[in-house]
XYZ file of C-alpha atoms in Angstrom:
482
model
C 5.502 11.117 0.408
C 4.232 7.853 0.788
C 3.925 4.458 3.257
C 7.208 3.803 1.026
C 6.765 0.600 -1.037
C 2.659 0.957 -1.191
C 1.883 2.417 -4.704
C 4.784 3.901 -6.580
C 3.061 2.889 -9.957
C -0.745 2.625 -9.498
C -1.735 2.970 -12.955
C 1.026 0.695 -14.554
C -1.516 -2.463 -15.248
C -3.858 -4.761 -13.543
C -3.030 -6.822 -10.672
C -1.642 -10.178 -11.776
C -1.714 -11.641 -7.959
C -5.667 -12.767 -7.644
C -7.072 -13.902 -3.761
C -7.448 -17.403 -3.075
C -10.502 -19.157 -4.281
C -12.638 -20.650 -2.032
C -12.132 -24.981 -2.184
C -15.015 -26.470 -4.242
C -16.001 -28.636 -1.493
C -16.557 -25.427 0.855
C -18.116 -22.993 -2.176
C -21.670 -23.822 -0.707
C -21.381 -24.561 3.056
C -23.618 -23.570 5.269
C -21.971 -21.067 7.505
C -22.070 -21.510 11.206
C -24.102 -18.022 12.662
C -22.382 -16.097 14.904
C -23.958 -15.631 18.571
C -24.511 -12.715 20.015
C -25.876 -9.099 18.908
C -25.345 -7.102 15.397
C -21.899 -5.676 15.202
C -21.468 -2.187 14.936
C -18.596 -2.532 12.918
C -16.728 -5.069 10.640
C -13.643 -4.523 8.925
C -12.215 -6.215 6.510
C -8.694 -6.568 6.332
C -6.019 -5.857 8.564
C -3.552 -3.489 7.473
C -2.069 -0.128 8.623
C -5.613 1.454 8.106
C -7.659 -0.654 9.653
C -5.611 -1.520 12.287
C -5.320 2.218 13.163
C -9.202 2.072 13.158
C -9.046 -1.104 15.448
C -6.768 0.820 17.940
C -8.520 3.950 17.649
C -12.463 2.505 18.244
C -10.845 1.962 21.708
C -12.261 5.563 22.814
C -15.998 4.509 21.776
C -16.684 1.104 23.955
C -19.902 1.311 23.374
C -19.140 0.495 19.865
C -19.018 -3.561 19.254
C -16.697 -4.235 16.657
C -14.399 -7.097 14.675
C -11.908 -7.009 12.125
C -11.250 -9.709 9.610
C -8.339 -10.866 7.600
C -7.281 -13.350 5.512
C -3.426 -13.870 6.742
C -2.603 -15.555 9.675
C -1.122 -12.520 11.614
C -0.151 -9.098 10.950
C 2.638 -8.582 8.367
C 3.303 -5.699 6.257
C 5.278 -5.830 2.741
C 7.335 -8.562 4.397
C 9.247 -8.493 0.845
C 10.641 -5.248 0.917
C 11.354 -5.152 4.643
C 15.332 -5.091 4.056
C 18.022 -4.078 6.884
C 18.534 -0.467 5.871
C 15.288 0.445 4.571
C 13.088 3.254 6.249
C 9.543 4.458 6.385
C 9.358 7.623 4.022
C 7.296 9.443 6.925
C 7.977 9.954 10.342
C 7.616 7.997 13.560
C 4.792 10.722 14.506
C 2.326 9.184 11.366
C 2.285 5.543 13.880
C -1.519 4.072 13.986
C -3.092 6.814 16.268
C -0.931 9.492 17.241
C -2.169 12.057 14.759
C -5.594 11.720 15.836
C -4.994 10.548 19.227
C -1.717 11.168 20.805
C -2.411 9.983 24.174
C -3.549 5.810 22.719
C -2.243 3.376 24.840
C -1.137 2.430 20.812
C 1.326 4.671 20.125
C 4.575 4.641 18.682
C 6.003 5.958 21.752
C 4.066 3.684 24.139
C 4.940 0.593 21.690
C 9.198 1.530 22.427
C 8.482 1.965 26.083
C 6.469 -1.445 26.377
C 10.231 -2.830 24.587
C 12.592 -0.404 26.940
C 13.689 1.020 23.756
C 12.528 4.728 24.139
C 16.305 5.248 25.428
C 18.026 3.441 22.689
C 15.655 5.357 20.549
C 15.711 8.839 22.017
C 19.927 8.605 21.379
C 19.534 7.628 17.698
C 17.965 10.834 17.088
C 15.902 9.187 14.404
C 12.908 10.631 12.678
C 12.167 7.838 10.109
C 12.099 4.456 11.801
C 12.968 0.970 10.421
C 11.022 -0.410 8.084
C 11.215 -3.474 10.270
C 10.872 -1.627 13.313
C 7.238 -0.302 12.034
C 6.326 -3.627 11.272
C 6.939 -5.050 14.489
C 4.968 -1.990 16.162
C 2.043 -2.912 13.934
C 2.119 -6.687 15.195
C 2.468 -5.403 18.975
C -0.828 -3.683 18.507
C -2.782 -6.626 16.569
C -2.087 -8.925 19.181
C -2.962 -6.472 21.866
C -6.201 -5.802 20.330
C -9.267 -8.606 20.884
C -11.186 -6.841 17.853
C -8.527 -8.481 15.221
C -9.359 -11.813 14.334
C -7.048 -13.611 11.866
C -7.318 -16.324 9.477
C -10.637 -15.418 8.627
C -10.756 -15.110 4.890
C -14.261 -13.327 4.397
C -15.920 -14.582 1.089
C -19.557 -12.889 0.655
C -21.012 -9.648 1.452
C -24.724 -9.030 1.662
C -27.595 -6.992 2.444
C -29.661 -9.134 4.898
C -33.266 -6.997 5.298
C -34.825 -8.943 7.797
C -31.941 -8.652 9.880
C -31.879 -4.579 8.723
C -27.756 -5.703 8.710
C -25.084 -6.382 6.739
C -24.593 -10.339 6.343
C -21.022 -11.130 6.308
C -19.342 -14.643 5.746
C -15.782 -15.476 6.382
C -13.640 -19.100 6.139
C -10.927 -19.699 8.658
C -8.113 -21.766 8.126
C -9.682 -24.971 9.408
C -12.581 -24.573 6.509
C -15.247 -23.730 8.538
C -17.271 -21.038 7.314
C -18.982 -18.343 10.036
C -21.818 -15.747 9.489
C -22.505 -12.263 11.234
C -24.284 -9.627 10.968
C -22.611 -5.712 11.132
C -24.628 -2.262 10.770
C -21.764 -0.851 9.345
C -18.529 -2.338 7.318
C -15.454 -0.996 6.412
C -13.183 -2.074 3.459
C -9.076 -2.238 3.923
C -8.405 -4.776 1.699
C -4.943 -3.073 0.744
C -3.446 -2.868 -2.359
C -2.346 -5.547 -5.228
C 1.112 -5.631 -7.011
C 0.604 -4.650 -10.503
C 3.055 -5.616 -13.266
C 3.448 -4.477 -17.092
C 1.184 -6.183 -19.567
C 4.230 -7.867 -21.298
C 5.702 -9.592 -17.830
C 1.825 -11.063 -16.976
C 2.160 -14.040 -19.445
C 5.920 -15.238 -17.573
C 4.481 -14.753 -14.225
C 4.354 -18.626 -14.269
C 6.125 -21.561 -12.054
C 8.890 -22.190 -14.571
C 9.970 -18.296 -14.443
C 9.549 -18.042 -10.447
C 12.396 -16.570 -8.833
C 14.031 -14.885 -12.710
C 10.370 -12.889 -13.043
C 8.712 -11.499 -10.053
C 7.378 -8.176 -8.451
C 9.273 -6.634 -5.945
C 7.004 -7.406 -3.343
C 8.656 -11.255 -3.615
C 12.236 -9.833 -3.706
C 13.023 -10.819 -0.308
C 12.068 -14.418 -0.731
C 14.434 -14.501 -4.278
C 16.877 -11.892 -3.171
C 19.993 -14.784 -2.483
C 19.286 -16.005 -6.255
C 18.825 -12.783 -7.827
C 22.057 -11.783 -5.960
C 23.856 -14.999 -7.503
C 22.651 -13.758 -11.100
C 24.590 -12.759 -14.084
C 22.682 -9.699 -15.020
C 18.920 -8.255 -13.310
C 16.687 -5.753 -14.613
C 14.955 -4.030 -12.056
C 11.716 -1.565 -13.557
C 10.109 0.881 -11.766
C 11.690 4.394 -10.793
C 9.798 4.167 -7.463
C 11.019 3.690 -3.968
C 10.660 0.140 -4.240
C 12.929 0.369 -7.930
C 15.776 2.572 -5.871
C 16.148 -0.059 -2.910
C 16.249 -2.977 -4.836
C 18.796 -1.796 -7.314
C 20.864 -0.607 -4.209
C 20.394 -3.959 -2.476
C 21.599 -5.684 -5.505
C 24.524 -2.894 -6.137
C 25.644 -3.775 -2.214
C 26.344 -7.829 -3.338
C 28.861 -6.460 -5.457
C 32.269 -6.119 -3.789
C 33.976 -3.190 -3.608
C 35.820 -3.172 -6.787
C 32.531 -3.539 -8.206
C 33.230 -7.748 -8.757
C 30.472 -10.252 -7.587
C 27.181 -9.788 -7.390
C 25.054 -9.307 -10.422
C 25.374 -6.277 -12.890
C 22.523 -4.194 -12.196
C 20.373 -2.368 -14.860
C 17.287 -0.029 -13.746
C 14.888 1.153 -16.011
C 11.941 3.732 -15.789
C 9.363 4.907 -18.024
C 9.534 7.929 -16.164
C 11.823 10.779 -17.858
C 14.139 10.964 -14.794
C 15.599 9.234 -11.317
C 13.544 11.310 -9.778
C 13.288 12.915 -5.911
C 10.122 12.863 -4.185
C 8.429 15.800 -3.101
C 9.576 16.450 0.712
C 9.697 20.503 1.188
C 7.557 21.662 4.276
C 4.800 23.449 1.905
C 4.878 20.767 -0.694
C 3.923 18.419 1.878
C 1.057 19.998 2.669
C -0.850 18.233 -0.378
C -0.946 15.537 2.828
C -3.323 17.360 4.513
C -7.173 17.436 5.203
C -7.602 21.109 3.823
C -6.398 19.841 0.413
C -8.367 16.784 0.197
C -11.313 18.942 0.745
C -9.905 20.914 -2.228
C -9.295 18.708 -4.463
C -13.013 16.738 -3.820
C -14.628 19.678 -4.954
C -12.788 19.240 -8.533
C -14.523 17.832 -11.533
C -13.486 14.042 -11.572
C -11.935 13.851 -15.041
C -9.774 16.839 -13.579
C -8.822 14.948 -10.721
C -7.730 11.933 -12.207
C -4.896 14.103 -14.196
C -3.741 15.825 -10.989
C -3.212 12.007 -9.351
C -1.091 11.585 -12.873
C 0.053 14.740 -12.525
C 1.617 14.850 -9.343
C 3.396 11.460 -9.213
C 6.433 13.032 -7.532
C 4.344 13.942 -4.743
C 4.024 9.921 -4.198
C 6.001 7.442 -6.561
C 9.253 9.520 -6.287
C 12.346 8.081 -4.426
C 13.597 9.168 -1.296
C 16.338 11.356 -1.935
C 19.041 9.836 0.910
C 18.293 6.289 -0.988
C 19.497 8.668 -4.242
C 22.367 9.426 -2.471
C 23.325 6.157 -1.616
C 22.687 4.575 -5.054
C 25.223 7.351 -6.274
C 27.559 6.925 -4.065
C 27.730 3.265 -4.492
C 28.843 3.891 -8.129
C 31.172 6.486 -6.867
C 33.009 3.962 -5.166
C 32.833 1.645 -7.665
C 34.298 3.630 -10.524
C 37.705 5.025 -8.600
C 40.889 4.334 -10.575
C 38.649 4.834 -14.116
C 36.956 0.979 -13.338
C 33.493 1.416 -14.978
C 30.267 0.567 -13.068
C 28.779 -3.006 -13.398
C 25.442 -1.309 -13.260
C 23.254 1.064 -15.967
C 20.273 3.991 -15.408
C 17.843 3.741 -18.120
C 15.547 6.926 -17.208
C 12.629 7.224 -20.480
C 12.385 3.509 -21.102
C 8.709 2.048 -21.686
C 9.159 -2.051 -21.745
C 6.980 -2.760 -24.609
C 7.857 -6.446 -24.527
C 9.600 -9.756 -23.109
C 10.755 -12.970 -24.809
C 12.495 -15.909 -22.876
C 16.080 -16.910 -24.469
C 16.457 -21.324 -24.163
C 19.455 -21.475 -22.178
C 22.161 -23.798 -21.827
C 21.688 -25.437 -18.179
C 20.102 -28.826 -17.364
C 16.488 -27.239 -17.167
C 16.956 -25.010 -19.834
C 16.437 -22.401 -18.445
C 18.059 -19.195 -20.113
C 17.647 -15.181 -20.074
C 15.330 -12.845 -21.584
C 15.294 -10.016 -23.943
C 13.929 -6.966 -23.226
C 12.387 -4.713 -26.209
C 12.266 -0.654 -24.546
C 11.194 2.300 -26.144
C 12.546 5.462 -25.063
C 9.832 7.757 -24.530
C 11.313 10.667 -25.816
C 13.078 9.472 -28.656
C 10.428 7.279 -30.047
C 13.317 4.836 -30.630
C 13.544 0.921 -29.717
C 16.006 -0.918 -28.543
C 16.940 -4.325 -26.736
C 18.242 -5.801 -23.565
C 19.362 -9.341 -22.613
C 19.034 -9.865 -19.156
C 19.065 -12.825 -16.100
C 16.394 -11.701 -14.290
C 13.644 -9.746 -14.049
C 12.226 -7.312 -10.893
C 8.922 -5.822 -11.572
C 9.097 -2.423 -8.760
C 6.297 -1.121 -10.555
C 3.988 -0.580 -7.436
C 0.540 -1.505 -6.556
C -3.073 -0.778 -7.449
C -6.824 -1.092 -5.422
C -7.979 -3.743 -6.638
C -12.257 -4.520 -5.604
C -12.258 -7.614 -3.707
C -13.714 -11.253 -4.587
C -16.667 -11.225 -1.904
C -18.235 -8.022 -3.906
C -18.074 -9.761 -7.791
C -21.396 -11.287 -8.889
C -24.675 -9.845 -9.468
C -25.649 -9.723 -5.857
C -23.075 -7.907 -4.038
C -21.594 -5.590 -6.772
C -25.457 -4.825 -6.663
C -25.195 -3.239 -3.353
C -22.697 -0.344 -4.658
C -23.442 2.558 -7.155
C -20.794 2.705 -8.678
C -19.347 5.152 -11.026
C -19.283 5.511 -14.825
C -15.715 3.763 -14.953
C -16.507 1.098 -12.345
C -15.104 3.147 -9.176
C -16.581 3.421 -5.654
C -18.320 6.832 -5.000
C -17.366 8.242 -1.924
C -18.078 11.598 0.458
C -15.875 13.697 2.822
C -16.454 10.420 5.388
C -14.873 7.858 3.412
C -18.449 6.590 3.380
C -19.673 4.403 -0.326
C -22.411 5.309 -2.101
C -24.760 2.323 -1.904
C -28.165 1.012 -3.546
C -31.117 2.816 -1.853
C -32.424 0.023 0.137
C -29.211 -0.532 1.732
C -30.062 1.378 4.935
C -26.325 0.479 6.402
C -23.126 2.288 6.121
C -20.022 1.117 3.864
C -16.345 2.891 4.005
C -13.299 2.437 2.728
C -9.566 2.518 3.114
C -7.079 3.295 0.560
C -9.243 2.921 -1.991
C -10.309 6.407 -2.773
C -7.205 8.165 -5.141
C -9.667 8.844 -7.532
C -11.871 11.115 -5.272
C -9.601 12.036 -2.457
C -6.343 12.294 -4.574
C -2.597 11.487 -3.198
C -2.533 11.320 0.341
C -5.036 7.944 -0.094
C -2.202 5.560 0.160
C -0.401 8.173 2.565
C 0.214 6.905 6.299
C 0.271 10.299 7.176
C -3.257 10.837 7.109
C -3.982 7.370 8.437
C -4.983 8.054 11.777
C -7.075 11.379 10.471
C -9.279 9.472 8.227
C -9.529 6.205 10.570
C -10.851 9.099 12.994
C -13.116 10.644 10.940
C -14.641 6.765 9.947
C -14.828 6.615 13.700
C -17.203 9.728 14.208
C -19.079 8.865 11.605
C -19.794 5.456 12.638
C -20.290 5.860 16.334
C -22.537 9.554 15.369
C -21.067 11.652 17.606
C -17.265 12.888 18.111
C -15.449 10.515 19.608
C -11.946 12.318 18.273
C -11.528 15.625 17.369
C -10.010 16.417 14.033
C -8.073 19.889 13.074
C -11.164 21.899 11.069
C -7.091 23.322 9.206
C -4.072 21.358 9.057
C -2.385 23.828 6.131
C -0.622 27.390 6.043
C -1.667 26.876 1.926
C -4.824 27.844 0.442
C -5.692 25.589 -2.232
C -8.550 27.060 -4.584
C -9.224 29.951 -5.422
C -11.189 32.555 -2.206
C -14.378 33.372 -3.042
C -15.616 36.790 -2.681
């Protein structure tokens, strides 16, 4: 279980999508201070996390606090938010409810502020609209005066005199603004990661016939036009773009492109949605799983993909019985499952239009076989998910100076999401989404979004401002000890 398209495929390759640099004439500015006293909190980035931690620092006024972000309003995957498509976890796992059921934020509150809670209430649904939850999430960003948008923030520092983090963000004007915070908080999100051999055609004269899926909305009419597309990835994302694509073809299987998925992994397969299994999505088992050796954890997070890159098992159903239909009367399927396929590289074919622009070949291995073999393709979708990626504002001596990192570059973090930080750094740093590594699968979860936005809050306002379940699961994970 997952926030659906967010990291099917976290360890498939750096990200190939870098921020925006700052414009040469604005690298060395001088930043216009901010009035007014030390923020308690700054957040960087507004995205499901820190948004629920936004909503959620409503119970503490006494806390002063701003969140940043880059984009000019909310918006969530806006590539993968296709008519059909649902979130992978219920309407319950909303921005606050878990930790708060009774936020003016809710879910609940959010269809009555609409006058859809009776529309809703007869669709008896459970999972909501992709769409739907992306709408919700803008409703609450614009209700909330602690978001501020197009505010790209581009340095992080330790200020002593001020005894304060020194933050410094660009709007979209140019202008360049400096404050001071006691405590930050990181939700930069996540960064689409492709395979090594797609990186060198992720270029202008391959745009729209080589992307990531998190673009397939904004290519999805040409891609539909197509001859042939590949989609890779045997992820959520992987499933509903093949099925989109399978749905342009008509019903005797005509039009539309012929669709070919691919996936290193050995099958198509389900993710992991029994009661118990799901409670690997709760606080008792991240506290398990912290207390594990970290070369141990990082095989459980490759371990126990199902439990987060799997595919939704009604999206499955619907892939299959797409084919169904098309193959009655003996017709065979303009389509192809390639389960066990590693793409181990890409070459461009010159083709025979005005721009020369032709297909690509494919060379696979099959993982099991240990054979190779090629395919010739149109087009190219990369569902291969999305990886934490450390963001521009902490590179450089100074700031990456501020964090003690671990031995393979990663941020070191406690049972409070809080970072481990250079000694004379008397502030507090946390993070979002950012913390597989030490807290294992439920980091990218929306699930537990609300429960670790409220225990951020506690920490940072030092006392309990929300109360969080001490046990969430019927399991017991570990060993008892006598």
């Amino acid at each position: 279980m997952t926030d659906s398209p967010a990291v099917e495929a976290v360890d498939e390759g750096q990200s190939v999508y870098e921020e925006e640099p700052a414009p040469e004439d604005q690298a060395h500015e001088e930043p216009t201070r901010e009035e007014g006293s030390v923020y308690d909190l700054v957040g960087v980035g507004i995205g499901p996390f820190n948004l629920s931690l936004a909503a959620l620092c409503d119970r503490a006024p006494e806390l002063r606090t701003l969140f940043l972000d880059a984009k000019p309003a909310f918006s969530w995957h806006p590539g993968l938010l296709m008519e059909g498509t649902v979130l992978q976890v219920p309407f319950l796992a909303d921005l606050v409810t878990m930790a708060d059921p009774t936020s003016p934020w809710s879910y609940l509150n959010y269809l009555h502020a609409h006058d859809r809670m009776f529309p809703f209430f007869f669709s008896e649904r459970f999972h909501i609209p992709r769409r739907e939850y992306d709408h919700y999430c803008r409703w609450v960003a614009d209700g909330l005066a602690s978001c501020r948008f197009d505010a790209r923030v581009t340095q992080l520092d330790w200020d002593d005199e001020a005894d304060a983090f020194a933050v410094t963000y660009r709007s979209a004007k140019g202008g360049t603004t400096r404050l001071l915070a006691r405590q930050i908080v990181l939700g930069v999100g996540t960064l689409p990661v492709v395979p090594a051999p797609l990186r060198p055609l992720l270029t202008p004269a391959h745009e729209g016939r080589i992307l990531h899926s998190a673009d397939y909305r904004t290519h999805r009419a040409e891609l539909a036009a197509a001859d042939d597309v590949t989609v890779i990835g045997a992820g959520q994302s992987g499933a509903e773009v093949a099925l989109d694509l399978l749905r342009h073809q008509d019903g005797d299987g005509a039009g539309g492109p012929y669709v070919r998925w691919l996936a290193r992994t050995p099958a198509f397969a389900p993710m992991e949605y029994s009661k118990l299994g799901l409670e690997h999505f709760t606080p008792d088992y991240i506290r398990y799983f912290r207390t594990l050796p970290a070369p141990r954890r990082d095989e459980l997070v490759r371990e126990q993909w199902q439990l987060y890159k799997g595919v939704s098992e009604e999206t499955l159903a619907e892939i299959h019985d797409e084919l169904y239909e098309r193959t009655i009367g003996g017709t065979e399927p303009r389509a192809a499952l390639h389960p066990g396929l590693e793409v181990v590289g890409v070459a461009p074919e010159k083709g025979q239009g005005p721009d020369g622009a032709g297909g690509y070949v494919l060379t696979c291995r099959h993982t099991e076989q240990d054979t190779v073999m090629e395919i010739r393709t149109s087009a190219i979708v990369s569902a291969t998910g999305y990886a934490a990626a450390r963001p521009d504002f902490l590179d450089g001596d100074g700031p990456a100076k501020l964090i003690d990192w671990d031995d393979r570059g990663r941020y070191r973090i406690d049972g409070t999401y809080r970072v481990a930080l250079d000694p004379r750094v008397r502030g507090a740093l946390y993070v979002q989404n950012a913390e597989l590594h030490t807290h294992g699968v439920s980091a990218p979860d929306l699930t537990l979004g609300a429960w670790r936005a409220a225990t951020i809050l506690n920490a940072v306002a030092a006392r309990t401002v929300l109360r969080v379940p001490e046990r969430a699961a019927w399991t017991t994970f570990g060993a008892r000890r006598s």
